[in-house]
Amino acid sequence: MRIDVFTLFPELIEGFSRASLLGRAREAALLDLRAHDLRDGASDARRTVDDAPFGGGAGMVLMPEPLFAAVEQVTSTEGLPRPLFFLTPGGRPFDQGVARELAGLEGFSLLCGRYEGVDQRVGDHLVDGELSIGDFVLAGGEAAALVVIEAVTRLVPSVLGNEASVTEESFADGLLEYPQYTRPAEFRGWGVPEVLRSGDHAKVARWRAAQTLVRTLERRPDLVAARGGLGPEEVLLLLEQGEVEVLARHGYDVESGKSRQS
Ligand code: JD2
């Protein structure tokens, strides 16, 4: 997979990717990550990339000429993987579904802004789409680009190294993960759920499935609602696991033998 990043801080992208699982993927030639300096598109000696906004107001805006030039330079010399996405708070919400989409591509490119933003003509005529990593405001697109790169590349077969953990993880089926424990069996007086040390794999699987549902109901009820609430087998599982109170808190009527959400 090839990913090209346009940024005023290529060393941010380089530094992070050297020091993470991305570094391994790059060394193994599974990932071809190229960071390009937007200032290489500037035409003056000072390498200017920003100017004051038309109409007035605080701060600076990235100019279209150097950004178009930087992208066109790379396109004509080494080719550019498309689609090219601009990272911006107003972009399409980036989530695990978008990560899976991008992981299926041979490559893509990211454009990072800084300052108060980027000239609108970049969004209208240079890029193919816009992405946002969440409803908060960063100072620039670099941290968002790294989030996108890490979430996507770990889905690329053989980058992660452990295929099973990708399908078993959070959001694989729209739910949160069950709690994990390792040695010691007792730490500062805090134990590990007995079932995990029982050696009964079917029992462990039922406990984990129930924990997944309990956690998601309690922490992210929106995720449970998005998949249409709990199914009848899931309600039965929670009843079997003694989670009557959780069910009741989330509107599942467990009085009658049938159980329905009110
Ligand atoms: C960025 C800024 C707009 C005021 C370039 C912010 C982002 N989820 C996200 N939050 N913030 C960003 C982001 C990305 C690029 C830039 N700013 C600062 N933008 C209004 C300030 C400048 C994403 N993706």
mmCIF file of C-alpha atoms and ligand atoms in Angstrom:
data_model
loop_
_atom_site.group_PDB
_atom_site.id
_atom_site.type_symbol
_atom_site.label_atom_id
_atom_site.label_comp_id
_atom_site.label_asym_id
_atom_site.label_seq_id
_atom_site.Cartn_x
_atom_site.Cartn_y
_atom_site.Cartn_z
ATOM 1 C CA MET A 1 0.000 0.000 0.000
ATOM 2 C CA ARG A 2 1.256 3.467 -0.878
ATOM 3 C CA ILE A 3 0.245 6.537 1.166
ATOM 4 C CA ASP A 4 1.433 10.059 0.297
ATOM 5 C CA VAL A 5 1.057 12.889 2.816
ATOM 6 C CA PHE A 6 1.316 16.613 2.022
ATOM 7 C CA THR A 7 2.192 18.668 5.079
ATOM 8 C CA LEU A 8 4.164 21.629 6.392
ATOM 9 C CA PHE A 9 5.700 19.185 8.917
ATOM 10 C CA PRO A 10 6.885 16.075 7.048
ATOM 11 C CA GLU A 11 9.166 15.269 10.032
ATOM 12 C CA LEU A 12 6.043 14.731 12.215
ATOM 13 C CA ILE A 13 4.792 12.046 9.849
ATOM 14 C CA GLU A 14 8.275 10.529 9.419
ATOM 15 C CA GLY A 15 9.061 10.496 13.146
ATOM 16 C CA PHE A 16 5.841 8.848 14.223
ATOM 17 C CA SER A 17 5.856 6.253 11.498
ATOM 18 C CA ARG A 18 9.457 5.280 12.252
ATOM 19 C CA ALA A 19 8.601 4.663 15.917
ATOM 20 C CA SER A 20 5.467 2.513 15.539
ATOM 21 C CA LEU A 21 4.143 -0.594 13.828
ATOM 22 C CA LEU A 22 4.261 1.551 10.704
ATOM 23 C CA GLY A 23 8.072 1.387 10.828
ATOM 24 C CA ARG A 24 8.008 -2.398 10.636
ATOM 25 C CA ALA A 25 5.521 -2.314 7.760
ATOM 26 C CA ARG A 26 7.745 0.132 5.882
ATOM 27 C CA GLU A 27 10.865 -1.947 6.417
ATOM 28 C CA ALA A 28 9.027 -5.047 5.223
ATOM 29 C CA ALA A 29 8.024 -3.036 2.103
ATOM 30 C CA LEU A 30 4.337 -3.574 2.956
ATOM 31 C CA LEU A 31 3.869 0.170 3.275
ATOM 32 C CA ASP A 32 5.292 2.861 0.985
ATOM 33 C CA LEU A 33 4.717 6.038 3.014
ATOM 34 C CA ARG A 34 5.922 9.308 1.457
ATOM 35 C CA ALA A 35 5.725 12.650 3.274
ATOM 36 C CA HIS A 36 5.978 15.747 1.063
ATOM 37 C CA ASP A 37 6.705 19.295 2.223
ATOM 38 C CA LEU A 38 4.000 21.714 1.083
ATOM 39 C CA ARG A 39 6.641 24.455 1.008
ATOM 40 C CA ASP A 40 8.204 22.676 -1.982
ATOM 41 C CA GLY A 41 5.223 24.071 -3.903
ATOM 42 C CA ALA A 42 6.038 27.693 -2.995
ATOM 43 C CA SER A 43 7.512 29.884 -5.731
ATOM 44 C CA ASP A 44 9.162 32.704 -3.736
ATOM 45 C CA ALA A 45 12.507 32.696 -1.911
ATOM 46 C CA ARG A 46 10.735 32.797 1.460
ATOM 47 C CA ARG A 47 8.725 29.697 0.547
ATOM 48 C CA THR A 48 5.455 31.412 1.499
ATOM 49 C CA VAL A 49 2.380 29.163 1.774
ATOM 50 C CA ASP A 50 -0.115 31.327 3.703
ATOM 51 C CA ASP A 51 -1.834 34.684 3.410
ATOM 52 C CA ALA A 52 -4.499 36.767 5.192
ATOM 53 C CA PRO A 53 -8.136 35.824 4.584
ATOM 54 C CA PHE A 54 -10.200 37.831 2.096
ATOM 55 C CA GLY A 55 -12.988 39.564 4.012
ATOM 56 C CA GLY A 56 -10.779 40.002 7.063
ATOM 57 C CA GLY A 57 -10.586 38.093 10.308
ATOM 58 C CA ALA A 58 -7.927 36.547 12.484
ATOM 59 C CA GLY A 59 -5.162 34.215 11.378
ATOM 60 C CA MET A 60 -3.871 33.001 8.054
ATOM 61 C CA VAL A 61 -5.143 30.751 5.304
ATOM 62 C CA LEU A 62 -3.113 28.320 3.166
ATOM 63 C CA MET A 63 -2.892 29.649 -0.403
ATOM 64 C CA PRO A 64 -4.041 27.565 -3.349
ATOM 65 C CA GLU A 65 -0.954 28.029 -5.634
ATOM 66 C CA PRO A 66 1.669 26.294 -3.465
ATOM 67 C CA LEU A 67 -0.726 23.475 -2.545
ATOM 68 C CA PHE A 68 -1.732 22.806 -6.155
ATOM 69 C CA ALA A 69 1.933 23.048 -7.190
ATOM 70 C CA ALA A 70 3.108 20.601 -4.487
ATOM 71 C CA VAL A 71 0.472 18.033 -5.468
ATOM 72 C CA GLU A 72 1.067 18.490 -9.222
ATOM 73 C CA GLN A 73 4.857 18.220 -8.806
ATOM 74 C CA VAL A 74 4.569 14.831 -7.103
ATOM 75 C CA THR A 75 1.878 13.689 -9.551
ATOM 76 C CA SER A 76 4.138 14.374 -12.529
ATOM 77 C CA THR A 77 7.408 13.028 -11.076
ATOM 78 C CA GLU A 78 6.489 9.918 -9.053
ATOM 79 C CA GLY A 79 2.755 9.608 -9.629
ATOM 80 C CA LEU A 80 0.213 10.142 -6.849
ATOM 81 C CA PRO A 81 -2.113 7.533 -5.359
ATOM 82 C CA ARG A 82 -5.718 8.733 -5.490
ATOM 83 C CA PRO A 83 -8.098 9.423 -3.884
ATOM 84 C CA LEU A 84 -6.506 12.473 -2.261
ATOM 85 C CA PHE A 85 -8.253 13.370 1.012
ATOM 86 C CA PHE A 86 -8.120 16.695 2.789
ATOM 87 C CA LEU A 87 -8.239 16.442 6.602
ATOM 88 C CA THR A 88 -10.591 19.007 8.086
ATOM 89 C CA PRO A 89 -13.109 19.244 10.967
ATOM 90 C CA GLY A 90 -15.912 19.499 8.377
ATOM 91 C CA GLY A 91 -14.965 16.294 6.545
ATOM 92 C CA ARG A 92 -16.742 12.945 6.345
ATOM 93 C CA PRO A 93 -16.523 11.306 9.775
ATOM 94 C CA PHE A 94 -13.659 8.799 9.750
ATOM 95 C CA ASP A 95 -14.628 5.549 11.466
ATOM 96 C CA GLN A 96 -13.799 1.838 11.294
ATOM 97 C CA GLY A 97 -16.012 1.469 8.208
ATOM 98 C CA VAL A 98 -14.057 4.147 6.331
ATOM 99 C CA ALA A 99 -10.795 2.561 7.567
ATOM 100 C CA ARG A 100 -11.897 -0.779 6.051
ATOM 101 C CA GLU A 101 -12.778 0.972 2.769
ATOM 102 C CA LEU A 102 -9.337 2.604 2.546
ATOM 103 C CA ALA A 103 -7.591 -0.643 3.538
ATOM 104 C CA GLY A 104 -9.027 -2.195 0.374
ATOM 105 C CA LEU A 105 -7.253 0.341 -1.866
ATOM 106 C CA GLU A 106 -3.774 0.073 -3.367
ATOM 107 C CA GLY A 107 -3.081 3.532 -1.988
ATOM 108 C CA PHE A 108 -4.407 6.999 -1.214
ATOM 109 C CA SER A 109 -3.093 10.454 -0.300
ATOM 110 C CA LEU A 110 -3.690 12.912 2.517
ATOM 111 C CA LEU A 111 -3.419 16.703 2.568
ATOM 112 C CA CYS A 112 -2.818 18.342 5.953
ATOM 113 C CA GLY A 113 -3.622 21.988 6.564
ATOM 114 C CA ARG A 114 -2.515 24.343 9.324
ATOM 115 C CA TYR A 115 -3.448 27.852 10.508
ATOM 116 C CA GLU A 116 -7.129 28.839 10.302
ATOM 117 C CA GLY A 117 -7.667 26.652 7.273
ATOM 118 C CA VAL A 118 -7.128 26.246 3.559
ATOM 119 C CA ASP A 119 -8.392 28.203 0.548
ATOM 120 C CA GLN A 120 -11.758 26.702 -0.461
ATOM 121 C CA ARG A 121 -10.583 26.114 -4.038
ATOM 122 C CA VAL A 122 -8.316 23.351 -2.724
ATOM 123 C CA GLY A 123 -11.365 21.537 -1.349
ATOM 124 C CA ASP A 124 -13.368 22.244 -4.496
ATOM 125 C CA HIS A 125 -10.829 21.455 -7.229
ATOM 126 C CA LEU A 126 -7.710 19.662 -5.922
ATOM 127 C CA VAL A 127 -8.830 16.938 -3.533
ATOM 128 C CA ASP A 128 -11.252 14.043 -4.039
ATOM 129 C CA GLY A 129 -12.806 14.112 -0.576
ATOM 130 C CA GLU A 130 -12.568 15.402 2.977
ATOM 131 C CA LEU A 131 -12.179 13.430 6.212
ATOM 132 C CA SER A 132 -12.524 14.379 9.893
ATOM 133 C CA ILE A 133 -11.321 12.184 12.756
ATOM 134 C CA GLY A 134 -13.801 13.568 15.291
ATOM 135 C CA ASP A 135 -15.744 16.449 16.756
ATOM 136 C CA PHE A 136 -12.914 18.435 18.321
ATOM 137 C CA VAL A 137 -10.554 21.024 16.882
ATOM 138 C CA LEU A 138 -6.884 20.246 16.247
ATOM 139 C CA ALA A 139 -4.253 22.832 15.296
ATOM 140 C CA GLY A 140 -3.565 21.073 12.004
ATOM 141 C CA GLY A 141 -4.142 17.939 9.988
ATOM 142 C CA GLU A 142 -0.972 15.972 10.869
ATOM 143 C CA ALA A 143 -2.260 14.207 13.994
ATOM 144 C CA ALA A 144 -5.451 13.360 12.074
ATOM 145 C CA ALA A 145 -3.415 11.978 9.158
ATOM 146 C CA LEU A 146 -1.481 9.723 11.531
ATOM 147 C CA VAL A 147 -4.728 8.454 13.037
ATOM 148 C CA VAL A 148 -6.031 7.589 9.565
ATOM 149 C CA ILE A 149 -2.747 5.957 8.511
ATOM 150 C CA GLU A 150 -2.502 3.811 11.647
ATOM 151 C CA ALA A 151 -6.156 2.722 11.614
ATOM 152 C CA VAL A 152 -5.963 1.783 7.913
ATOM 153 C CA THR A 153 -2.551 0.121 7.728
ATOM 154 C CA ARG A 154 -3.164 -2.213 10.656
ATOM 155 C CA LEU A 155 -6.051 -3.679 8.631
ATOM 156 C CA VAL A 156 -3.796 -4.465 5.686
ATOM 157 C CA PRO A 157 -3.106 -8.218 5.740
ATOM 158 C CA SER A 158 0.318 -9.059 7.211
ATOM 159 C CA VAL A 159 0.996 -5.532 8.537
ATOM 160 C CA LEU A 160 -0.432 -6.314 11.963
ATOM 161 C CA GLY A 161 1.101 -9.767 12.133
ATOM 162 C CA ASN A 162 -1.827 -11.158 14.100
ATOM 163 C CA GLU A 163 -4.812 -11.578 11.773
ATOM 164 C CA ALA A 164 -7.176 -12.960 14.402
ATOM 165 C CA SER A 165 -7.012 -9.908 16.635
ATOM 166 C CA VAL A 166 -8.296 -7.699 13.807
ATOM 167 C CA THR A 167 -11.515 -9.645 13.413
ATOM 168 C CA GLU A 168 -12.012 -10.184 17.143
ATOM 169 C CA GLU A 169 -11.461 -6.590 18.163
ATOM 170 C CA SER A 170 -13.637 -3.627 19.041
ATOM 171 C CA PHE A 171 -16.010 -2.488 16.303
ATOM 172 C CA ALA A 172 -15.408 -5.630 14.238
ATOM 173 C CA ASP A 173 -19.117 -6.255 14.856
ATOM 174 C CA GLY A 174 -19.969 -2.769 16.149
ATOM 175 C CA LEU A 175 -19.455 -3.611 19.818
ATOM 176 C CA LEU A 176 -16.801 -2.895 22.441
ATOM 177 C CA GLU A 177 -14.279 -5.443 23.669
ATOM 178 C CA TYR A 178 -14.656 -7.708 26.689
ATOM 179 C CA PRO A 179 -12.143 -7.122 29.531
ATOM 180 C CA GLN A 180 -8.750 -8.869 29.259
ATOM 181 C CA TYR A 181 -6.575 -10.200 32.091
ATOM 182 C CA THR A 182 -3.077 -11.635 32.312
ATOM 183 C CA ARG A 183 -0.825 -12.849 35.140
ATOM 184 C CA PRO A 184 -0.705 -12.571 38.062
ATOM 185 C CA ALA A 185 -4.013 -14.176 39.083
ATOM 186 C CA GLU A 186 -4.017 -11.816 42.058
ATOM 187 C CA PHE A 187 -2.510 -8.316 41.952
ATOM 188 C CA ARG A 188 -2.625 -6.116 45.073
ATOM 189 C CA GLY A 189 -5.608 -8.094 46.259
ATOM 190 C CA TRP A 190 -7.539 -7.749 42.986
ATOM 191 C CA GLY A 191 -8.378 -11.098 41.421
ATOM 192 C CA VAL A 192 -9.256 -12.308 37.945
ATOM 193 C CA PRO A 193 -12.773 -13.579 37.132
ATOM 194 C CA GLU A 194 -12.769 -17.305 38.089
ATOM 195 C CA VAL A 195 -14.342 -18.351 34.775
ATOM 196 C CA LEU A 196 -11.198 -17.271 32.876
ATOM 197 C CA ARG A 197 -9.089 -19.755 34.878
ATOM 198 C CA SER A 198 -11.628 -22.597 34.671
ATOM 199 C CA GLY A 199 -10.292 -24.052 31.415
ATOM 200 C CA ASP A 200 -13.886 -24.372 30.158
ATOM 201 C CA HIS A 201 -13.585 -22.683 26.754
ATOM 202 C CA ALA A 202 -17.328 -22.651 25.999
ATOM 203 C CA LYS A 203 -18.009 -21.054 29.355
ATOM 204 C CA VAL A 204 -15.260 -18.466 28.765
ATOM 205 C CA ALA A 205 -16.760 -17.646 25.346
ATOM 206 C CA ARG A 206 -20.249 -17.115 26.855
ATOM 207 C CA TRP A 207 -18.841 -14.906 29.618
ATOM 208 C CA ARG A 208 -16.890 -12.791 27.110
ATOM 209 C CA ALA A 209 -19.896 -12.447 24.798
ATOM 210 C CA ALA A 210 -21.982 -11.261 27.755
ATOM 211 C CA GLN A 211 -19.273 -8.822 28.897
ATOM 212 C CA THR A 212 -19.111 -7.381 25.386
ATOM 213 C CA LEU A 213 -22.850 -6.702 25.491
ATOM 214 C CA VAL A 214 -22.843 -5.355 29.066
ATOM 215 C CA ARG A 215 -19.940 -2.987 28.376
ATOM 216 C CA THR A 216 -21.422 -1.698 25.169
ATOM 217 C CA LEU A 217 -24.868 -1.198 26.726
ATOM 218 C CA GLU A 218 -23.381 0.686 29.680
ATOM 219 C CA ARG A 219 -20.716 2.745 27.869
ATOM 220 C CA ARG A 220 -22.001 3.108 24.300
ATOM 221 C CA PRO A 221 -25.745 2.415 24.142
ATOM 222 C CA ASP A 222 -25.721 4.256 20.772
ATOM 223 C CA LEU A 223 -23.697 1.367 19.284
ATOM 224 C CA VAL A 224 -26.231 -1.196 20.499
ATOM 225 C CA ALA A 225 -29.105 0.911 19.144
ATOM 226 C CA ALA A 226 -27.307 1.229 15.781
ATOM 227 C CA ARG A 227 -27.470 -2.538 15.333
ATOM 228 C CA GLY A 228 -31.128 -2.651 16.299
ATOM 229 C CA GLY A 229 -30.886 -3.393 20.032
ATOM 230 C CA LEU A 230 -30.253 -6.777 21.611
ATOM 231 C CA GLY A 231 -31.588 -9.889 19.910
ATOM 232 C CA PRO A 232 -33.572 -12.480 21.890
ATOM 233 C CA GLU A 233 -30.539 -14.828 22.195
ATOM 234 C CA GLU A 234 -28.477 -11.944 23.552
ATOM 235 C CA VAL A 235 -31.121 -11.141 26.164
ATOM 236 C CA LEU A 236 -31.168 -14.816 27.168
ATOM 237 C CA LEU A 237 -27.360 -14.842 27.400
ATOM 238 C CA LEU A 238 -27.392 -11.834 29.740
ATOM 239 C CA LEU A 239 -30.108 -13.464 31.858
ATOM 240 C CA GLU A 240 -28.024 -16.660 32.047
ATOM 241 C CA GLN A 241 -24.988 -14.575 33.097
ATOM 242 C CA GLY A 242 -26.959 -12.855 35.870
ATOM 243 C CA GLU A 243 -27.074 -9.420 34.224
ATOM 244 C CA VAL A 244 -30.773 -8.764 34.934
ATOM 245 C CA GLU A 245 -30.092 -5.291 36.302
ATOM 246 C CA VAL A 246 -28.207 -4.159 33.200
ATOM 247 C CA LEU A 247 -31.079 -5.399 31.030
ATOM 248 C CA ALA A 248 -33.620 -3.570 33.200
ATOM 249 C CA ARG A 249 -31.579 -0.342 33.136
ATOM 250 C CA HIS A 250 -31.641 -0.414 29.350
ATOM 251 C CA GLY A 251 -35.350 -0.947 29.006
ATOM 252 C CA TYR A 252 -35.511 -4.706 28.518
ATOM 253 C CA ASP A 253 -38.570 -6.056 30.290
ATOM 254 C CA VAL A 254 -37.386 -9.247 31.959
ATOM 255 C CA GLU A 255 -40.482 -9.737 34.152
ATOM 256 C CA SER A 256 -42.499 -11.790 31.708
ATOM 257 C CA GLY A 257 -40.673 -14.863 30.429
ATOM 258 C CA LYS A 258 -40.498 -13.237 26.991
ATOM 259 C CA SER A 259 -38.477 -10.022 27.540
ATOM 260 C CA ARG A 260 -38.999 -7.040 25.222
ATOM 261 C CA GLN A 261 -37.529 -3.538 25.107
ATOM 262 C CA SER A 262 -39.892 -0.788 26.322
HETATM 263 C C1 JD2 B 1 -7.246 21.957 11.305
HETATM 264 C C2 JD2 B 1 -8.694 24.740 12.396
HETATM 265 C C3 JD2 B 1 -10.743 24.792 11.323
HETATM 266 C C4 JD2 B 1 -10.348 26.250 13.122
HETATM 267 C C5 JD2 B 1 -5.989 22.640 9.547
HETATM 268 C C6 JD2 B 1 -8.000 21.113 12.100
HETATM 269 C C7 JD2 B 1 -9.592 17.653 12.236
HETATM 270 N N1 JD2 B 1 -11.146 16.195 13.497
HETATM 271 C C8 JD2 B 1 -10.403 17.319 13.306
HETATM 272 N N2 JD2 B 1 -10.371 18.315 14.162
HETATM 273 N N3 JD2 B 1 -9.568 19.269 13.691
HETATM 274 C C9 JD2 B 1 -9.056 18.908 12.517
HETATM 275 C C10 JD2 B 1 -8.174 19.768 11.710
HETATM 276 C C11 JD2 B 1 -7.565 19.314 10.553
HETATM 277 C C12 JD2 B 1 -6.788 20.181 9.749
HETATM 278 C C13 JD2 B 1 -6.647 21.523 10.138
HETATM 279 N N4 JD2 B 1 -6.956 23.309 11.438
HETATM 280 C C14 JD2 B 1 -7.309 24.147 12.537
HETATM 281 N N5 JD2 B 1 -9.508 24.264 11.442
HETATM 282 C C15 JD2 B 1 -11.183 25.782 12.142
HETATM 283 C C16 JD2 B 1 -9.080 25.723 13.251
HETATM 284 C C17 JD2 B 1 -6.194 23.716 10.366
HETATM 285 C C18 JD2 B 1 -9.423 16.762 11.139
HETATM 286 N N6 JD2 B 1 -9.282 16.016 10.269
#
